[in-house]
Short mmCIF file of C-alpha atoms and ligand atoms in Angstrom, two decimals:
data_model
loop_
_atom_site.label_atom_id
_atom_site.label_comp_id
_atom_site.label_asym_id
_atom_site.label_seq_id
_atom_site.Cartn_x
_atom_site.Cartn_y
_atom_site.Cartn_z
CA MET A 1 1.39 5.69 -27.01
CA MET A 2 1.92 1.93 -27.21
CA SER A 3 4.73 0.29 -29.06
CA ASP A 4 7.57 -2.08 -28.62
CA PHE A 5 10.37 -0.62 -26.60
CA THR A 6 13.82 -1.70 -25.55
CA LYS A 7 14.82 0.82 -22.92
CA VAL A 8 12.79 1.70 -19.83
CA ALA A 9 13.44 4.63 -17.52
CA ILE A 10 12.58 4.18 -13.85
CA ALA A 11 11.27 7.37 -12.27
CA ASN A 12 11.59 6.12 -8.72
CA ARG A 13 13.97 4.87 -6.05
CA GLY A 14 14.36 2.34 -3.25
CA GLU A 15 13.02 -1.19 -3.24
CA VAL A 16 10.41 -0.56 -5.92
CA ALA A 17 13.09 0.66 -8.34
CA VAL A 18 14.94 -2.62 -7.73
CA ARG A 19 11.73 -4.57 -8.33
CA ILE A 20 11.10 -2.81 -11.66
CA ILE A 21 14.73 -3.04 -12.83
CA ARG A 22 14.73 -6.78 -12.27
CA ALA A 23 11.43 -7.29 -14.10
CA CYS A 24 12.68 -5.27 -17.09
CA GLN A 25 16.05 -6.99 -17.21
CA GLU A 26 14.41 -10.42 -17.07
CA LEU A 27 12.31 -9.36 -20.07
CA GLY A 28 15.50 -8.43 -21.94
CA LEU A 29 14.95 -4.68 -21.62
CA GLN A 30 17.58 -2.07 -20.76
CA THR A 31 16.94 0.09 -17.72
CA VAL A 32 17.82 3.69 -16.91
CA LEU A 33 17.48 4.77 -13.29
CA LEU A 34 16.58 8.44 -12.85
CA HIS A 35 18.03 9.12 -9.41
CA SER A 36 18.90 11.88 -6.99
CA LYS A 37 22.37 12.62 -5.63
CA ALA A 38 21.67 10.78 -2.38
CA ASP A 39 20.72 7.55 -4.12
CA VAL A 40 24.10 6.86 -5.68
CA GLY A 41 24.50 4.64 -2.64
CA SER A 42 21.58 2.30 -3.30
CA ARG A 43 20.90 -1.13 -4.70
CA ALA A 44 18.88 0.23 -7.63
CA TYR A 45 21.81 2.40 -8.68
CA ARG A 46 24.12 -0.60 -8.77
CA LEU A 47 21.67 -2.88 -10.56
CA SER A 48 20.42 -0.59 -13.31
CA ASP A 49 22.05 -0.81 -16.77
CA HIS A 50 22.27 2.98 -16.93
CA CYS A 51 21.79 5.75 -14.38
CA ILE A 52 21.13 9.45 -14.80
CA CYS A 53 21.36 11.85 -11.90
CA ILE A 54 18.38 14.20 -12.25
CA GLY A 55 19.02 16.45 -9.28
CA ASP A 56 19.69 17.06 -5.64
CA SER A 57 18.47 14.93 -2.79
CA PRO A 58 15.33 16.87 -1.74
CA VAL A 59 12.38 15.35 -3.60
CA GLY A 60 11.29 18.68 -5.09
CA GLU A 61 14.61 18.90 -6.90
CA SER A 62 14.59 15.37 -8.25
CA TYR A 63 11.89 12.70 -7.85
CA LEU A 64 8.96 15.11 -7.70
CA SER A 65 10.14 17.41 -10.48
CA ILE A 66 8.37 16.70 -13.78
CA GLU A 67 10.91 18.80 -15.65
CA ARG A 68 13.95 17.05 -14.23
CA ASN A 69 12.46 13.64 -14.91
CA ILE A 70 11.49 14.54 -18.47
CA ASP A 71 14.97 15.94 -19.16
CA GLY A 72 16.50 12.73 -17.83
CA ILE A 73 14.20 10.54 -19.91
CA LEU A 74 14.91 12.49 -23.10
CA ALA A 75 18.66 12.40 -22.46
CA SER A 76 18.57 8.66 -21.81
CA GLY A 77 16.84 7.65 -25.03
CA ALA A 78 14.33 5.55 -23.07
CA GLU A 79 11.10 4.87 -24.95
CA ALA A 80 9.05 4.08 -21.84
CA VAL A 81 8.86 5.11 -18.20
CA HIS A 82 7.82 3.12 -15.16
CA PRO A 83 6.80 5.48 -12.35
CA GLY A 84 6.58 2.90 -9.52
CA PHE A 85 4.42 4.21 -6.65
CA GLY A 86 4.41 7.55 -4.86
CA PHE A 87 6.30 10.48 -6.46
CA LEU A 88 4.93 11.10 -9.99
CA SER A 89 3.13 7.78 -10.37
CA GLU A 90 -0.33 9.38 -10.13
CA ASN A 91 0.56 12.73 -11.65
CA ALA A 92 -1.61 13.28 -14.71
CA ASP A 93 0.56 16.20 -15.91
CA PHE A 94 3.63 13.96 -16.00
CA ALA A 95 1.75 11.28 -17.95
CA ARG A 96 0.42 13.94 -20.33
CA VAL A 97 3.84 15.42 -21.10
CA LEU A 98 5.10 11.92 -21.84
CA GLU A 99 2.13 11.26 -24.12
CA GLN A 100 2.94 14.47 -26.00
CA LYS A 101 6.57 13.48 -26.38
CA GLY A 102 5.65 10.03 -27.67
CA ILE A 103 7.10 8.22 -24.66
CA THR A 104 5.13 5.35 -23.18
CA PHE A 105 3.97 5.84 -19.60
CA ILE A 106 3.64 2.43 -17.97
CA GLY A 107 0.25 3.04 -16.45
CA PRO A 108 -3.19 4.22 -17.52
CA SER A 109 -3.80 7.31 -19.66
CA ALA A 110 -3.39 10.83 -18.26
CA ASP A 111 -7.17 11.27 -18.50
CA VAL A 112 -7.88 8.23 -16.35
CA ILE A 113 -5.24 9.28 -13.79
CA GLU A 114 -6.82 12.70 -13.62
CA LYS A 115 -10.35 11.38 -13.18
CA MET A 116 -9.36 9.02 -10.40
CA GLY A 117 -6.86 11.40 -8.79
CA ASP A 118 -9.62 13.80 -7.92
CA LYS A 119 -11.30 11.85 -5.14
CA ILE A 120 -14.55 13.77 -5.54
CA ALA A 121 -14.73 13.08 -9.28
CA ALA A 122 -13.96 9.40 -8.61
CA LYS A 123 -16.74 9.19 -6.02
CA LYS A 124 -19.18 10.69 -8.51
CA ILE A 125 -18.28 8.08 -11.14
CA ILE A 126 -18.80 5.34 -8.57
CA GLU A 127 -22.16 6.74 -7.50
CA LYS A 128 -23.25 6.95 -11.13
CA ALA A 129 -22.36 3.30 -11.58
CA GLY A 130 -24.72 2.54 -8.66
CA LEU A 131 -21.98 1.46 -6.24
CA PRO A 132 -21.88 2.47 -2.57
CA THR A 133 -19.66 5.28 -1.28
CA VAL A 134 -19.24 6.57 2.26
CA PRO A 135 -22.04 9.09 2.90
CA GLY A 136 -20.83 12.66 3.09
CA TYR A 137 -20.57 16.06 1.43
CA ASN A 138 -18.88 16.58 -1.97
CA GLY A 139 -20.24 20.00 -2.83
CA ASP A 140 -18.71 23.10 -4.34
CA ASP A 141 -19.55 25.41 -1.43
CA GLN A 142 -16.20 25.33 0.33
CA SER A 143 -16.81 28.07 2.90
CA ILE A 144 -15.83 26.97 6.38
CA ASP A 145 -19.26 27.80 7.82
CA HIS A 146 -21.01 25.72 5.20
CA LEU A 147 -18.64 22.80 5.67
CA ILE A 148 -19.29 22.88 9.42
CA LYS A 149 -23.05 22.75 8.78
CA GLU A 150 -22.57 19.77 6.46
CA ALA A 151 -20.39 18.01 9.05
CA GLU A 152 -23.18 18.37 11.57
CA LYS A 153 -25.70 16.98 9.11
CA ILE A 154 -23.49 13.92 8.52
CA GLY A 155 -23.10 13.40 12.28
CA TYR A 156 -19.79 13.09 14.15
CA PRO A 157 -17.26 11.57 13.85
CA VAL A 158 -16.58 12.98 10.40
CA ILE A 159 -13.41 12.86 8.29
CA ALA A 160 -12.32 15.88 6.23
CA LYS A 161 -10.22 14.97 3.21
CA ALA A 162 -8.29 16.94 0.62
CA ALA A 163 -9.87 16.25 -2.79
CA ALA A 164 -6.42 15.91 -4.33
CA GLY A 165 -4.93 14.08 -1.31
CA GLY A 166 -3.03 10.83 -1.09
CA GLY A 167 -0.53 8.84 0.93
CA GLY A 168 -2.48 9.37 4.13
CA ARG A 169 -2.04 13.15 4.01
CA GLY A 170 -4.65 15.89 3.96
CA MET A 171 -7.06 13.97 6.18
CA LYS A 172 -8.42 15.07 9.56
CA VAL A 173 -10.84 13.22 11.78
CA ILE A 174 -13.37 15.51 13.48
CA GLU A 175 -14.61 13.88 16.68
CA ASN A 176 -17.14 16.53 17.70
CA LYS A 177 -18.55 19.96 17.00
CA SER A 178 -15.93 21.84 18.98
CA GLN A 179 -13.13 20.54 16.73
CA ALA A 180 -14.90 21.16 13.42
CA ARG A 181 -13.55 24.56 12.48
CA GLU A 182 -9.97 23.81 13.48
CA MET A 183 -9.87 20.44 11.67
CA ILE A 184 -11.54 21.71 8.49
CA GLU A 185 -9.05 24.56 8.33
CA ALA A 186 -6.17 22.17 8.96
CA ALA A 187 -7.31 19.80 6.18
CA LYS A 188 -7.56 22.74 3.78
CA ARG A 189 -4.10 24.02 4.74
CA GLU A 190 -2.55 20.58 4.36
CA GLY A 191 -4.26 20.05 1.00
CA GLN A 192 -2.99 23.39 -0.25
CA ALA A 193 0.57 22.81 0.95
CA ALA A 194 0.93 19.20 -0.17
CA PHE A 195 -1.28 19.01 -3.27
CA GLY A 196 -1.78 22.60 -4.40
CA SER A 197 -5.55 22.65 -3.78
CA ASP A 198 -7.55 23.46 -0.66
CA LYS A 199 -10.70 21.76 -1.90
CA ILE A 200 -11.93 19.26 0.65
CA PHE A 201 -14.85 16.90 1.09
CA LEU A 202 -16.42 15.31 4.13
CA GLU A 203 -17.29 11.71 4.93
CA LYS A 204 -18.86 9.90 7.83
CA TYR A 205 -15.91 8.46 9.75
CA LEU A 206 -16.36 4.69 9.98
CA ASN A 207 -14.63 3.78 13.20
CA ARG A 208 -14.82 -0.02 13.02
CA ALA A 209 -13.96 -0.40 9.37
CA LYS A 210 -11.54 -2.67 7.60
CA HIS A 211 -9.53 -1.42 4.64
CA ILE A 212 -9.87 -4.01 1.91
CA GLU A 213 -8.72 -3.37 -1.64
CA VAL A 214 -9.15 -5.20 -4.91
CA GLN A 215 -6.35 -5.55 -7.43
CA ILE A 216 -7.60 -5.16 -10.97
CA PHE A 217 -5.82 -5.38 -14.31
CA GLY A 218 -6.91 -4.21 -17.73
CA ASP A 219 -5.41 -4.84 -21.15
CA LEU A 220 -5.40 -2.85 -24.37
CA ALA A 221 -8.28 -4.86 -25.78
CA GLY A 222 -10.53 -3.57 -22.98
CA GLN A 223 -10.65 -6.76 -20.93
CA VAL A 224 -10.51 -6.32 -17.18
CA VAL A 225 -9.99 -8.98 -14.51
CA HIS A 226 -9.66 -8.82 -10.76
CA LEU A 227 -6.89 -10.50 -8.79
CA PHE A 228 -8.86 -10.78 -5.56
CA GLU A 229 -8.32 -8.63 -2.52
CA ARG A 230 -5.74 -7.54 0.02
CA GLU A 231 -6.43 -6.84 3.66
CA CYS A 232 -4.68 -3.60 4.60
CA SER A 233 -6.25 -2.53 7.90
CA ILE A 234 -3.02 -2.47 9.88
CA GLN A 235 -2.25 1.21 9.38
CA ARG A 236 -0.51 3.97 11.26
CA ARG A 237 -1.65 7.51 10.49
CA HIS A 238 -3.63 6.14 7.52
CA GLN A 239 -0.56 4.40 6.08
CA LYS A 240 -0.37 0.65 5.75
CA ILE A 241 2.24 -1.38 7.65
CA ILE A 242 1.16 -5.02 7.30
CA GLU A 243 -0.86 -6.38 4.37
CA GLU A 244 -2.26 -9.78 3.52
CA ALA A 245 -3.82 -11.70 0.67
CA LEU A 246 -6.52 -12.71 0.92
CA SER A 247 -8.48 -10.95 3.63
CA PRO A 248 -9.31 -13.25 6.57
CA SER A 249 -12.68 -11.59 6.99
CA LEU A 250 -14.56 -11.63 3.70
CA ASP A 251 -17.20 -14.22 3.06
CA HIS A 252 -17.94 -15.48 -0.41
CA LYS A 253 -20.80 -13.05 -0.98
CA LEU A 254 -18.96 -9.92 0.12
CA ARG A 255 -15.87 -10.94 -1.85
CA ASN A 256 -17.98 -11.29 -4.97
CA GLN A 257 -19.59 -7.91 -4.39
CA LEU A 258 -16.25 -6.17 -3.89
CA THR A 259 -14.49 -7.72 -6.85
CA HIS A 260 -17.50 -7.11 -9.07
CA ALA A 261 -17.64 -3.44 -8.01
CA ALA A 262 -13.90 -3.02 -8.72
CA VAL A 263 -14.15 -4.54 -12.20
CA THR A 264 -17.23 -2.45 -12.98
CA LEU A 265 -15.38 0.75 -12.12
CA ALA A 266 -12.27 -0.24 -14.08
CA LYS A 267 -14.38 -1.03 -17.15
CA GLU A 268 -16.36 2.17 -16.75
CA VAL A 269 -13.20 4.29 -17.03
CA GLY A 270 -11.45 2.14 -19.65
CA TYR A 271 -8.66 1.15 -17.29
CA VAL A 272 -5.38 -0.19 -18.69
CA GLY A 273 -2.70 -1.88 -16.59
CA ALA A 274 -2.54 -2.52 -12.84
CA GLY A 275 -4.90 -0.61 -10.58
CA THR A 276 -6.37 -0.91 -7.12
CA VAL A 277 -9.84 -0.13 -5.93
CA GLU A 278 -9.93 0.56 -2.21
CA PHE A 279 -12.94 -0.06 0.01
CA LEU A 280 -13.89 0.31 3.63
CA VAL A 281 -15.89 -2.62 4.98
CA GLN A 282 -17.94 -2.30 8.14
CA ASP A 283 -20.79 -4.44 9.51
CA GLY A 284 -21.01 -6.45 6.30
CA GLN A 285 -21.38 -3.31 4.15
CA PHE A 286 -18.74 -2.06 1.75
CA TYR A 287 -18.04 1.50 0.63
CA PHE A 288 -15.79 2.74 -2.17
CA LEU A 289 -12.85 4.77 -0.86
CA GLU A 290 -10.65 5.58 -3.85
CA MET A 291 -8.88 4.11 -6.83
CA ASN A 292 -5.09 4.04 -7.08
CA THR A 293 -3.97 4.14 -10.70
CA ARG A 294 -0.61 2.47 -10.18
CA LEU A 295 1.27 -0.46 -8.70
CA GLN A 296 0.77 -0.75 -4.93
CA VAL A 297 3.51 -1.18 -2.33
CA GLU A 298 1.74 -4.36 -1.24
CA HIS A 299 1.47 -5.96 -4.71
CA PRO A 300 3.74 -8.91 -3.75
CA VAL A 301 1.10 -10.57 -1.55
CA THR A 302 -1.22 -10.81 -4.54
CA GLU A 303 1.62 -12.12 -6.69
CA LEU A 304 2.37 -14.87 -4.19
CA VAL A 305 -1.17 -16.19 -3.79
CA LEU A 306 -1.89 -16.09 -7.52
CA GLY A 307 1.49 -16.91 -9.06
CA VAL A 308 1.62 -13.83 -11.30
CA ASP A 309 4.12 -11.05 -11.96
CA LEU A 310 2.26 -7.75 -11.95
CA VAL A 311 5.24 -5.63 -12.96
CA LYS A 312 6.01 -7.74 -16.01
CA ALA A 313 2.33 -7.70 -16.88
CA GLN A 314 2.38 -3.88 -16.68
CA VAL A 315 5.38 -3.62 -18.98
CA LEU A 316 4.13 -6.19 -21.48
CA THR A 317 0.70 -4.58 -21.58
CA MET A 318 2.19 -1.30 -22.75
CA MET A 319 4.17 -3.20 -25.41
CA ASN A 320 0.85 -4.65 -26.55
CA ARG A 321 2.17 -8.12 -25.86
CA PHE A 322 -0.15 -9.11 -23.07
CA ALA A 323 -3.77 -10.11 -22.84
CA VAL A 324 -5.04 -10.34 -19.27
CA TRP A 325 -5.20 -13.70 -17.56
CA ASP A 326 -8.36 -15.67 -17.90
CA GLN A 327 -10.42 -14.85 -14.80
CA ASP A 328 -10.97 -18.59 -14.27
CA ILE A 329 -7.29 -19.41 -13.95
CA LEU A 330 -6.81 -16.81 -11.24
CA VAL A 331 -7.37 -19.14 -8.30
CA PRO A 332 -5.79 -18.01 -5.01
CA ARG A 333 -3.69 -20.56 -3.15
CA GLY A 334 -2.46 -20.32 0.43
CA HIS A 335 -1.86 -17.09 2.25
CA ALA A 336 0.68 -14.27 1.94
CA ILE A 337 1.68 -11.54 4.41
CA GLU A 338 3.86 -8.50 3.86
CA CYS A 339 5.57 -6.42 6.55
CA ARG A 340 6.96 -3.02 5.66
CA ILE A 341 10.33 -2.57 7.31
CA TYR A 342 11.01 1.02 8.32
CA ALA A 343 14.24 2.57 9.53
CA GLU A 344 12.76 4.02 12.70
CA ASP A 345 12.79 3.77 16.44
CA PRO A 346 10.16 1.09 17.16
CA TYR A 347 9.39 2.49 20.60
CA THR A 348 8.58 6.06 19.57
CA ALA A 349 5.66 5.77 17.12
CA GLY A 350 7.85 6.23 14.09
CA ILE A 351 10.75 8.63 14.60
CA PRO A 352 13.00 7.86 11.61
CA SER A 353 16.44 6.39 12.16
CA THR A 354 19.19 7.26 9.68
CA GLY A 355 22.79 6.20 9.17
CA ILE A 356 25.18 3.98 7.26
CA LEU A 357 24.00 0.41 7.01
CA GLY A 358 26.21 -2.32 8.35
CA HIS A 359 25.93 -6.06 7.89
CA GLN A 360 22.57 -7.38 6.66
CA TYR A 361 21.14 -10.87 6.66
CA TRP A 362 17.87 -11.68 4.94
CA PRO A 363 16.90 -15.26 5.87
CA GLN A 364 16.02 -16.76 2.48
CA GLY A 365 13.96 -19.93 2.28
CA PRO A 366 10.84 -21.42 0.71
CA GLY A 367 7.99 -18.91 0.64
CA ARG A 368 10.17 -16.04 1.84
CA ARG A 369 10.69 -12.96 -0.34
CA PHE A 370 12.62 -9.80 0.44
CA GLU A 371 12.42 -6.53 -1.44
CA VAL A 372 15.41 -4.54 -0.27
CA ALA A 373 16.52 -1.00 -1.14
CA PHE A 374 20.05 -0.87 0.25
CA ASP A 375 23.21 -2.90 0.71
CA GLU A 376 25.87 -2.78 3.38
CA GLY A 377 27.71 0.54 3.32
CA ASP A 378 24.74 2.49 1.89
CA GLU A 379 23.32 5.40 3.82
CA VAL A 380 19.72 5.75 4.92
CA THR A 381 19.18 9.51 4.64
CA PRO A 382 16.40 11.70 6.04
CA TYR A 383 15.31 12.84 2.56
CA TYR A 384 12.86 10.05 1.80
CA ASP A 385 10.24 7.76 3.23
CA SER A 386 11.83 5.54 5.85
CA MET A 387 10.66 2.23 4.33
CA ILE A 388 13.89 0.43 3.45
CA ALA A 389 12.65 -3.07 2.73
CA LYS A 390 9.66 -5.39 2.70
CA ALA A 391 9.52 -8.94 3.98
CA ILE A 392 6.87 -11.09 2.34
CA VAL A 393 5.99 -14.68 3.19
CA TRP A 394 3.74 -17.32 1.69
CA ASP A 395 2.46 -20.50 3.27
CA GLU A 396 -0.43 -22.87 2.87
CA THR A 397 -2.55 -21.38 5.65
CA ARG A 398 -2.81 -18.01 7.33
CA SER A 399 -1.60 -19.32 10.67
CA ARG A 400 1.45 -20.90 9.12
CA ALA A 401 2.18 -17.67 7.26
CA ILE A 402 2.00 -15.74 10.55
CA MET A 403 4.38 -18.19 12.18
CA LYS A 404 6.74 -17.99 9.22
CA MET A 405 6.72 -14.20 9.31
CA GLN A 406 7.48 -14.24 13.06
CA ARG A 407 10.40 -16.55 12.38
CA VAL A 408 11.66 -14.43 9.47
CA LEU A 409 11.48 -11.22 11.49
CA SER A 410 13.42 -12.78 14.33
CA GLU A 411 16.13 -13.97 11.93
CA ILE A 412 16.65 -10.74 9.96
CA VAL A 413 19.89 -8.96 10.83
CA LEU A 414 20.24 -5.29 9.99
CA PHE A 415 23.00 -3.21 11.53
CA GLY A 416 23.34 0.56 11.32
CA VAL A 417 19.78 1.78 11.82
CA LYS A 418 16.97 0.98 14.21
CA THR A 419 13.99 -0.76 12.61
CA ASN A 420 10.33 -1.32 13.38
CA ILE A 421 10.86 -5.10 13.52
CA PRO A 422 10.05 -5.33 17.27
CA LEU A 423 6.80 -3.47 16.60
CA LEU A 424 5.89 -5.79 13.71
CA GLN A 425 6.55 -8.84 15.89
CA GLN A 426 4.22 -7.54 18.58
CA MET A 427 1.51 -6.73 16.06
CA LEU A 428 1.66 -10.21 14.54
CA ALA A 429 1.37 -11.72 18.01
CA HIS A 430 -1.64 -9.66 18.99
CA PRO A 431 -4.84 -11.68 19.50
CA GLU A 432 -6.81 -9.45 17.14
CA PHE A 433 -4.25 -9.97 14.43
CA ILE A 434 -4.24 -13.70 14.97
CA ASP A 435 -8.01 -14.10 14.83
CA GLY A 436 -8.32 -11.63 11.95
CA SER A 437 -10.83 -9.40 13.72
CA PHE A 438 -8.69 -6.22 13.66
CA ASN A 439 -9.80 -3.04 11.93
CA THR A 440 -8.11 0.25 10.95
CA GLN A 441 -8.11 1.37 14.61
CA PHE A 442 -5.75 -1.49 15.53
CA VAL A 443 -2.49 0.47 15.66
CA ASN A 444 -4.05 3.45 17.38
CA SER A 445 -5.76 1.26 19.95
CA TYR A 446 -2.83 -0.96 20.90
CA PHE A 447 0.41 0.54 19.59
CA ALA A 448 -0.18 4.30 19.49
CA GLU A 449 3.19 4.95 21.10
CA GLY A 450 4.98 2.25 19.11
CA ALA A 451 6.13 -1.14 20.38
CA ILE A 452 5.47 -1.92 24.01
CA GLN A 453 8.59 -1.83 26.14
CA ARG A 454 8.43 -5.01 28.08
CA ASP A 455 10.69 -7.72 29.13
CA ARG A 456 11.70 -9.24 25.79
CA GLU A 457 10.40 -12.74 26.40
CA ASN A 458 7.53 -11.68 28.51
CA TRP A 459 5.49 -9.82 25.92
CA LYS A 460 5.42 -12.80 23.62
CA GLU A 461 4.13 -15.10 26.32
CA GLN A 462 1.52 -12.65 27.46
CA LEU A 463 0.20 -12.03 23.98
CA ALA A 464 0.22 -15.73 23.17
CA GLN A 465 -1.83 -16.39 26.27
CA ILE A 466 -4.48 -13.81 25.38
CA ALA A 467 -4.42 -14.93 21.76
CA TYR A 468 -5.09 -18.51 22.66
CA GLN A 469 -7.94 -17.59 24.98
CA LYS A 470 -9.49 -15.23 22.50
CA VAL A 471 -9.31 -17.64 19.59
CA SER A 472 -10.82 -20.49 21.56
CA GLU A 473 -13.60 -18.25 22.89
CA ALA A 474 -14.72 -16.66 19.64
CA PRO A 475 -14.11 -18.71 16.57
CA HIS A 476 -14.10 -16.73 13.35
CA SER A 477 -16.29 -17.64 10.41
CA ASN A 478 -13.32 -18.52 8.23
CA SER A 479 -11.97 -21.46 10.12
CA SER A 480 -8.57 -21.62 8.42
CA SER A 481 -7.81 -18.17 9.72
CA THR A 482 -8.71 -18.78 13.33
CA LEU A 483 -6.19 -21.38 14.30
CA SER A 484 -3.75 -20.06 16.79
CA PRO A 485 -0.14 -20.33 15.70
CA TRP A 486 0.48 -21.09 19.37
CA SER A 487 -1.67 -24.15 19.11
CA GLN A 488 -0.10 -27.32 20.44
CA ASP A 489 -1.22 -29.46 17.56
CA TRP A 490 1.02 -28.62 14.63
CA ARG A 491 -1.08 -30.69 12.25
CA ASN A 492 -3.86 -28.14 12.50
CA VAL A 493 -1.66 -25.18 11.90
P1 LIG B 501 -5.07 8.22 0.89
O1 LIG B 501 -5.39 8.52 -0.53
O2 LIG B 501 -4.36 9.33 1.58
O3 LIG B 501 -4.43 6.88 1.08
P2 LIG B 501 -7.69 7.10 1.57
O4 LIG B 501 -8.93 7.80 1.21
O5 LIG B 501 -7.28 5.93 0.74
O6 LIG B 501 -6.49 8.16 1.64
O7 LIG B 501 -7.77 6.63 3.09
C1 LIG B 501 -6.67 6.08 3.77
C2 LIG B 501 -7.11 5.49 5.10
O8 LIG B 501 -7.77 6.48 5.90
C3 LIG B 501 -8.12 4.37 4.98
O9 LIG B 501 -7.54 3.14 4.72
C4 LIG B 501 -8.79 4.41 6.34
O10 LIG B 501 -7.99 3.81 7.32
C5 LIG B 501 -8.84 5.89 6.63
N1 LIG B 501 -10.13 6.46 6.16
C6 LIG B 501 -10.37 7.17 5.05
N2 LIG B 501 -11.67 7.52 4.95
C7 LIG B 501 -12.28 7.02 6.03
C8 LIG B 501 -13.63 7.03 6.53
N3 LIG B 501 -14.62 7.65 5.88
N4 LIG B 501 -13.89 6.39 7.68
C9 LIG B 501 -12.90 5.76 8.36
N5 LIG B 501 -11.63 5.71 7.96
C10 LIG B 501 -11.31 6.33 6.82
#
């Protein structure tokens, strides 16, 4: 249902709830935060015009419960709901109940969510449109013996994925024949436990691939544009940590192919609002991975290079007050990088750190943006994802953006919990990050155990040394991305 509305419920928490509240308030709309008991101590709670507690702190009793959210929405009198990302944002049943109740879901229709949420169905649509997918097995015969045979046909390494999976879960890499049975069973179990279905599919595992995704946007008149790509290959356990716009490693031709494929898919399914089409890119070839029918965590990097507000565009689209930007005016400028800041021990590959937050300092300045979930005195609890903030920077070139992000990370002050900032600093200083040649194996190859415990000053010097050598040895095709931030000549940076 599309109509004008004045009150928007936010079915989410943390920094994204803050982001949505601000966008709505700036548009003159009232907000209602649907929150759990634990999140009374959060920035979103304090900023929202109204708040309704929908349940206890465990996600099953609040953020993931369709019933609790619907009750909250009906009680609040909100005419629209923004689901953010994660939780119910890609839940077709939630969108469908809202449709039935005449409440606007700020996102695509339940049918589109459903089509794209089933990764096998989405792959079939892509194949029908003549676009490349990762070779593999999508069949109905789900017996373990048959799946093992198919894995062998594909050739190891193979990745087993839950058809209904998401958020990096329900995926198992099978390195060789001896692991096949165990990994296939594990993927099925995980799929059943996390997504209520043990249906899996198999894909060739591309072990030198980059994860590159295209932001698309559709309006109610059926127009679709793309907002270029984001480079999201810096991942731990299939979850992104650092993202950039644009990608330092696409040439003109490949960029055109990717954006064209994304727009084709979005048009094919009648996509409305913000969506992301994810690809793997290896050896100059691209393969469709999946489509996310929602706002992405990393949307700010696109906003910064294009000068757009994706959240406002989402809201206005559903009010039928927005026609998509002209593709020609979407011209990227400069470079943006986002770092996800997690409350975790940086030296232990991600053990969460909880506690009451003390003093915070976010070093504001030109081209620096902070999306923050908590204020001083709030508690980071073990109930939710440990991402507590995002730091995003923009500058005229990639190397300057890297230098700015290093500076920003070294200036942030956050007492009360440990954070992954030392890990982020080391990643940004790594030669493969600096020259843009990294792929999705980056974290596993260099930081599998977390940040490297070294003499504080020493690691920086060592990495800078290797970085400089590597960059001068093997210049990258995109020259603006190859300049070392450690270069002596600041005019080139
Ligand atoms: P999710 O929906 O859980 O995010 P995706 O299908 O988007 O899962 O994959 C997440 C990440 O897993 C990718 O960015 C990539 O790093 C890795 N991955 C998925 N499929 C493959 C594959 N066939 N080969 C190599 N890596 C893969």
